[in-house]
PDB file of N, CA, C and O in Angstrom:
ATOM      1  N   MET H  66       1.887   5.225  13.699  1.00  0.00           N
ATOM      2  CA  MET H  66       2.392   4.321  12.692  1.00  0.00           C
ATOM      3  C   MET H  66       3.860   4.045  12.961  1.00  0.00           C
ATOM      4  O   MET H  66       4.602   4.937  13.307  1.00  0.00           O
ATOM      5  N   LYS H  67       4.209   2.822  12.761  1.00  0.00           N
ATOM      6  CA  LYS H  67       5.601   2.442  12.931  1.00  0.00           C
ATOM      7  C   LYS H  67       6.378   2.760  11.662  1.00  0.00           C
ATOM      8  O   LYS H  67       5.811   2.866  10.585  1.00  0.00           O
ATOM      9  N   ASN H  68       7.671   2.907  11.816  1.00  0.00           N
ATOM     10  CA  ASN H  68       8.521   3.272  10.684  1.00  0.00           C
ATOM     11  C   ASN H  68       8.441   2.249   9.562  1.00  0.00           C
ATOM     12  O   ASN H  68       8.368   2.614   8.384  1.00  0.00           O
ATOM     13  N   TRP H  69       8.424   0.953   9.891  1.00  0.00           N
ATOM     14  CA  TRP H  69       8.372  -0.070   8.835  1.00  0.00           C
ATOM     15  C   TRP H  69       7.033  -0.034   8.111  1.00  0.00           C
ATOM     16  O   TRP H  69       6.966  -0.329   6.923  1.00  0.00           O
ATOM     17  N   GLU H  70       5.962   0.360   8.795  1.00  0.00           N
ATOM     18  CA  GLU H  70       4.651   0.454   8.144  1.00  0.00           C
ATOM     19  C   GLU H  70       4.640   1.590   7.126  1.00  0.00           C
ATOM     20  O   GLU H  70       4.133   1.430   6.018  1.00  0.00           O
ATOM     21  N   ILE H  71       5.226   2.702   7.504  1.00  0.00           N
ATOM     22  CA  ILE H  71       5.307   3.838   6.590  1.00  0.00           C
ATOM     23  C   ILE H  71       6.153   3.484   5.373  1.00  0.00           C
ATOM     24  O   ILE H  71       5.777   3.783   4.232  1.00  0.00           O
ATOM     25  N   GLU H  72       7.271   2.820   5.602  1.00  0.00           N
ATOM     26  CA  GLU H  72       8.154   2.422   4.493  1.00  0.00           C
ATOM     27  C   GLU H  72       7.449   1.426   3.563  1.00  0.00           C
ATOM     28  O   GLU H  72       7.610   1.491   2.344  1.00  0.00           O
ATOM     29  N   GLU H  73       6.681   0.513   4.121  1.00  0.00           N
ATOM     30  CA  GLU H  73       5.961  -0.473   3.303  1.00  0.00           C
ATOM     31  C   GLU H  73       4.905   0.218   2.440  1.00  0.00           C
ATOM     32  O   GLU H  73       4.758  -0.097   1.255  1.00  0.00           O
ATOM     33  N   ILE H  74       4.186   1.166   3.007  1.00  0.00           N
ATOM     34  CA  ILE H  74       3.194   1.906   2.226  1.00  0.00           C
ATOM     35  C   ILE H  74       3.874   2.682   1.104  1.00  0.00           C
ATOM     36  O   ILE H  74       3.405   2.673  -0.036  1.00  0.00           O
ATOM     37  N   LYS H  75       4.982   3.333   1.397  1.00  0.00           N
ATOM     38  CA  LYS H  75       5.713   4.079   0.368  1.00  0.00           C
ATOM     39  C   LYS H  75       6.184   3.158  -0.747  1.00  0.00           C
ATOM     40  O   LYS H  75       6.114   3.498  -1.924  1.00  0.00           O
ATOM     41  N   ARG H  76       6.675   1.975  -0.368  1.00  0.00           N
ATOM     42  CA  ARG H  76       7.153   1.017  -1.371  1.00  0.00           C
ATOM     43  C   ARG H  76       6.003   0.566  -2.272  1.00  0.00           C
ATOM     44  O   ARG H  76       6.141   0.522  -3.501  1.00  0.00           O
ATOM     45  N   LEU H  77       4.859   0.260  -1.669  1.00  0.00           N
ATOM     46  CA  LEU H  77       3.707  -0.173  -2.448  1.00  0.00           C
ATOM     47  C   LEU H  77       3.185   0.946  -3.351  1.00  0.00           C
ATOM     48  O   LEU H  77       2.788   0.695  -4.488  1.00  0.00           O
ATOM     49  N   GLU H  78       3.214   2.184  -2.857  1.00  0.00           N
ATOM     50  CA  GLU H  78       2.778   3.309  -3.683  1.00  0.00           C
ATOM     51  C   GLU H  78       3.697   3.514  -4.879  1.00  0.00           C
ATOM     52  O   GLU H  78       3.229   3.785  -5.983  1.00  0.00           O
ATOM     53  N   LYS H  79       4.993   3.361  -4.686  1.00  0.00           N
ATOM     54  CA  LYS H  79       5.938   3.480  -5.803  1.00  0.00           C
ATOM     55  C   LYS H  79       5.685   2.394  -6.841  1.00  0.00           C
ATOM     56  O   LYS H  79       5.706   2.654  -8.046  1.00  0.00           O
ATOM     57  N   GLU H  80       5.453   1.179  -6.376  1.00  0.00           N
ATOM     58  CA  GLU H  80       5.191   0.072  -7.294  1.00  0.00           C
ATOM     59  C   GLU H  80       3.882   0.303  -8.051  1.00  0.00           C
ATOM     60  O   GLU H  80       3.781   0.053  -9.246  1.00  0.00           O
ATOM     61  N   ARG H  81       2.866   0.797  -7.339  1.00  0.00           N
ATOM     62  CA  ARG H  81       1.586   1.107  -7.983  1.00  0.00           C
ATOM     63  C   ARG H  81       1.780   2.167  -9.062  1.00  0.00           C
ATOM     64  O   ARG H  81       1.301   2.018 -10.188  1.00  0.00           O
ATOM     65  N   ASP H  82       2.512   3.238  -8.728  1.00  0.00           N
ATOM     66  CA  ASP H  82       2.738   4.315  -9.694  1.00  0.00           C
ATOM     67  C   ASP H  82       3.538   3.838 -10.894  1.00  0.00           C
ATOM     68  O   ASP H  82       3.274   4.238 -12.029  1.00  0.00           O
ATOM     69  N   ARG H  83       4.510   2.968 -10.655  1.00  0.00           N
ATOM     70  CA  ARG H  83       5.305   2.429 -11.760  1.00  0.00           C
ATOM     71  C   ARG H  83       4.413   1.628 -12.703  1.00  0.00           C
ATOM     72  O   ARG H  83       4.508   1.752 -13.930  1.00  0.00           O
ATOM     73  N   ASN H  84       3.522   0.831 -12.141  1.00  0.00           N
ATOM     74  CA  ASN H  84       2.624   0.034 -12.970  1.00  0.00           C
ATOM     75  C   ASN H  84       1.621   0.900 -13.717  1.00  0.00           C
ATOM     76  O   ASN H  84       1.268   0.598 -14.853  1.00  0.00           O
ATOM     77  N   LEU H  85       1.179   1.977 -13.109  1.00  0.00           N
ATOM     78  CA  LEU H  85       0.294   2.895 -13.823  1.00  0.00           C
ATOM     79  C   LEU H  85       1.015   3.547 -14.988  1.00  0.00           C
ATOM     80  O   LEU H  85       0.425   3.768 -16.049  1.00  0.00           O
ATOM     81  N   ALA H  86       2.291   3.849 -14.792  1.00  0.00           N
ATOM     82  CA  ALA H  86       3.072   4.500 -15.848  1.00  0.00           C
ATOM     83  C   ALA H  86       3.240   3.597 -17.063  1.00  0.00           C
ATOM     84  O   ALA H  86       3.332   4.089 -18.191  1.00  0.00           O
ATOM     85  N   ILE H  87       3.272   2.292 -16.844  1.00  0.00           N
ATOM     86  CA  ILE H  87       3.426   1.370 -17.983  1.00  0.00           C
ATOM     87  C   ILE H  87       2.075   0.789 -18.399  1.00  0.00           C
ATOM     88  O   ILE H  87       2.010  -0.210 -19.093  1.00  0.00           O
ATOM     89  N   HIS H  88       1.000   1.424 -17.948  1.00  0.00           N
ATOM     90  CA  HIS H  88      -0.366   1.075 -18.333  1.00  0.00           C
ATOM     91  C   HIS H  88      -0.756  -0.343 -17.936  1.00  0.00           C
ATOM     92  O   HIS H  88      -1.422  -1.052 -18.680  1.00  0.00           O
ATOM     93  N   CYS H  89      -0.316  -0.745 -16.789  1.00  0.00           N
ATOM     94  CA  CYS H  89      -0.696  -2.060 -16.270  1.00  0.00           C
ATOM     95  C   CYS H  89      -1.679  -1.826 -15.117  1.00  0.00           C
ATOM     96  O   CYS H  89      -1.329  -1.914 -13.938  1.00  0.00           O
ATOM     97  N   ASN H  90      -2.913  -1.497 -15.471  1.00  0.00           N
ATOM     98  CA  ASN H  90      -3.911  -1.112 -14.484  1.00  0.00           C
ATOM     99  C   ASN H  90      -4.264  -2.240 -13.529  1.00  0.00           C
ATOM    100  O   ASN H  90      -4.550  -2.008 -12.354  1.00  0.00           O
ATOM    101  N   TYR H  91      -4.255  -3.470 -14.015  1.00  0.00           N
ATOM    102  CA  TYR H  91      -4.601  -4.613 -13.161  1.00  0.00           C
ATOM    103  C   TYR H  91      -3.623  -4.745 -11.996  1.00  0.00           C
ATOM    104  O   TYR H  91      -4.024  -4.881 -10.848  1.00  0.00           O
ATOM    105  N   VAL H  92      -2.333  -4.670 -12.290  1.00  0.00           N
ATOM    106  CA  VAL H  92      -1.313  -4.803 -11.251  1.00  0.00           C
ATOM    107  C   VAL H  92      -1.326  -3.569 -10.342  1.00  0.00           C
ATOM    108  O   VAL H  92      -1.167  -3.688  -9.131  1.00  0.00           O
ATOM    109  N   ALA H  93      -1.557  -2.392 -10.917  1.00  0.00           N
ATOM    110  CA  ALA H  93      -1.630  -1.179 -10.109  1.00  0.00           C
ATOM    111  C   ALA H  93      -2.804  -1.266  -9.134  1.00  0.00           C
ATOM    112  O   ALA H  93      -2.673  -0.873  -7.973  1.00  0.00           O
ATOM    113  N   ALA H  94      -3.928  -1.791  -9.584  1.00  0.00           N
ATOM    114  CA  ALA H  94      -5.090  -1.945  -8.708  1.00  0.00           C
ATOM    115  C   ALA H  94      -4.794  -2.936  -7.589  1.00  0.00           C
ATOM    116  O   ALA H  94      -5.225  -2.744  -6.443  1.00  0.00           O
ATOM    117  N   LYS H  95      -4.043  -3.977  -7.906  1.00  0.00           N
ATOM    118  CA  LYS H  95      -3.652  -4.952  -6.884  1.00  0.00           C
ATOM    119  C   LYS H  95      -2.838  -4.271  -5.789  1.00  0.00           C
ATOM    120  O   LYS H  95      -3.076  -4.486  -4.595  1.00  0.00           O
ATOM    121  N   HIS H  96      -1.886  -3.435  -6.178  1.00  0.00           N
ATOM    122  CA  HIS H  96      -1.069  -2.725  -5.193  1.00  0.00           C
ATOM    123  C   HIS H  96      -1.906  -1.722  -4.399  1.00  0.00           C
ATOM    124  O   HIS H  96      -1.691  -1.535  -3.206  1.00  0.00           O
ATOM    125  N   GLN H  97      -2.876  -1.091  -5.059  1.00  0.00           N
ATOM    126  CA  GLN H  97      -3.735  -0.150  -4.344  1.00  0.00           C
ATOM    127  C   GLN H  97      -4.557  -0.877  -3.286  1.00  0.00           C
ATOM    128  O   GLN H  97      -4.737  -0.368  -2.182  1.00  0.00           O
ATOM    129  N   ARG H  98      -5.028  -2.076  -3.591  1.00  0.00           N
ATOM    130  CA  ARG H  98      -5.776  -2.855  -2.597  1.00  0.00           C
ATOM    131  C   ARG H  98      -4.879  -3.217  -1.414  1.00  0.00           C
ATOM    132  O   ARG H  98      -5.311  -3.172  -0.256  1.00  0.00           O
ATOM    133  N   LEU H  99      -3.618  -3.555  -1.680  1.00  0.00           N
ATOM    134  CA  LEU H  99      -2.679  -3.847  -0.592  1.00  0.00           C
ATOM    135  C   LEU H  99      -2.445  -2.612   0.275  1.00  0.00           C
ATOM    136  O   LEU H  99      -2.402  -2.711   1.501  1.00  0.00           O
ATOM    137  N   ILE H 100      -2.312  -1.452  -0.359  1.00  0.00           N
ATOM    138  CA  ILE H 100      -2.119  -0.199   0.371  1.00  0.00           C
ATOM    139  C   ILE H 100      -3.333   0.078   1.247  1.00  0.00           C
ATOM    140  O   ILE H 100      -3.205   0.385   2.435  1.00  0.00           O
ATOM    141  N   ASP H 101      -4.516  -0.041   0.669  1.00  0.00           N
ATOM    142  CA  ASP H 101      -5.742   0.218   1.423  1.00  0.00           C
ATOM    143  C   ASP H 101      -5.884  -0.723   2.608  1.00  0.00           C
ATOM    144  O   ASP H 101      -6.256  -0.304   3.707  1.00  0.00           O
ATOM    145  N   ARG H 102      -5.579  -2.000   2.390  1.00  0.00           N
ATOM    146  CA  ARG H 102      -5.698  -2.990   3.463  1.00  0.00           C
ATOM    147  C   ARG H 102      -4.703  -2.688   4.585  1.00  0.00           C
ATOM    148  O   ARG H 102      -5.057  -2.726   5.767  1.00  0.00           O
ATOM    149  N   LEU H 103      -3.473  -2.344   4.229  1.00  0.00           N
ATOM    150  CA  LEU H 103      -2.465  -2.033   5.226  1.00  0.00           C
ATOM    151  C   LEU H 103      -2.837  -0.784   6.028  1.00  0.00           C
ATOM    152  O   LEU H 103      -2.728  -0.766   7.250  1.00  0.00           O
ATOM    153  N   GLU H 104      -3.317   0.249   5.330  1.00  0.00           N
ATOM    154  CA  GLU H 104      -3.727   1.467   6.030  1.00  0.00           C
ATOM    155  C   GLU H 104      -4.915   1.199   6.948  1.00  0.00           C
ATOM    156  O   GLU H 104      -4.987   1.739   8.049  1.00  0.00           O
ATOM    157  N   LYS H 105      -5.846   0.354   6.527  1.00  0.00           N
ATOM    158  CA  LYS H 105      -6.998   0.006   7.361  1.00  0.00           C
ATOM    159  C   LYS H 105      -6.543  -0.727   8.620  1.00  0.00           C
ATOM    160  O   LYS H 105      -7.003  -0.430   9.728  1.00  0.00           O
ATOM    161  N   GLU H 106      -5.620  -1.675   8.467  1.00  0.00           N
ATOM    162  CA  GLU H 106      -5.096  -2.410   9.617  1.00  0.00           C
ATOM    163  C   GLU H 106      -4.380  -1.473  10.581  1.00  0.00           C
ATOM    164  O   GLU H 106      -4.531  -1.593  11.794  1.00  0.00           O
ATOM    165  N   ILE H 107      -3.620  -0.540  10.044  1.00  0.00           N
ATOM    166  CA  ILE H 107      -2.899   0.419  10.887  1.00  0.00           C
ATOM    167  C   ILE H 107      -3.885   1.275  11.677  1.00  0.00           C
ATOM    168  O   ILE H 107      -3.721   1.498  12.866  1.00  0.00           O
ATOM    169  N   ASN H 108      -4.930   1.754  10.989  1.00  0.00           N
ATOM    170  CA  ASN H 108      -5.921   2.596  11.655  1.00  0.00           C
ATOM    171  C   ASN H 108      -6.668   1.823  12.731  1.00  0.00           C
ATOM    172  O   ASN H 108      -6.969   2.379  13.788  1.00  0.00           O
ATOM    173  N   GLN H 109      -6.970   0.564  12.498  1.00  0.00           N
ATOM    174  CA  GLN H 109      -7.652  -0.246  13.503  1.00  0.00           C
ATOM    175  C   GLN H 109      -6.756  -0.467  14.717  1.00  0.00           C
ATOM    176  O   GLN H 109      -7.227  -0.450  15.844  1.00  0.00           O
ATOM    177  N   ASN H 110      -5.473  -0.661  14.481  1.00  0.00           N
ATOM    178  CA  ASN H 110      -4.544  -0.891  15.579  1.00  0.00           C
ATOM    179  C   ASN H 110      -4.308   0.358  16.410  1.00  0.00           C
ATOM    180  O   ASN H 110      -4.064   0.273  17.604  1.00  0.00           O
ATOM    181  N   THR H 111      -4.374   1.528  15.794  1.00  0.00           N
ATOM    182  CA  THR H 111      -4.138   2.756  16.530  1.00  0.00           C
ATOM    183  C   THR H 111      -5.357   3.166  17.355  1.00  0.00           C
ATOM    184  O   THR H 111      -5.221   3.912  18.310  1.00  0.00           O
ATOM    185  N   LYS H 112      -6.537   2.671  17.004  1.00  0.00           N
ATOM    186  CA  LYS H 112      -7.751   2.995  17.764  1.00  0.00           C
ATOM    187  C   LYS H 112      -7.807   2.255  19.081  1.00  0.00           C
ATOM    188  O   LYS H 112      -8.469   2.669  20.011  1.00  0.00           O
ATOM    189  N   HIS H 113      -7.118   1.127  19.174  1.00  0.00           N
ATOM    190  CA  HIS H 113      -7.170   0.312  20.393  1.00  0.00           C
ATOM    191  C   HIS H 113      -6.210   0.786  21.416  1.00  0.00           C
ATOM    192  O   HIS H 113      -5.292   1.380  21.378  1.00  0.00           O
TER     193      HIS H 113
END
């Protein structure tokens, strides 16, 4: 994983957690989908 990829995942996780704390589940789920998609792309790129 590249450094910017790790930082982006951390940023999205913080935003997701912040939204969960204010009970905004819809927005938190949106960030979780972005995290999952980014991690999937990273894993696919590392397999090649």
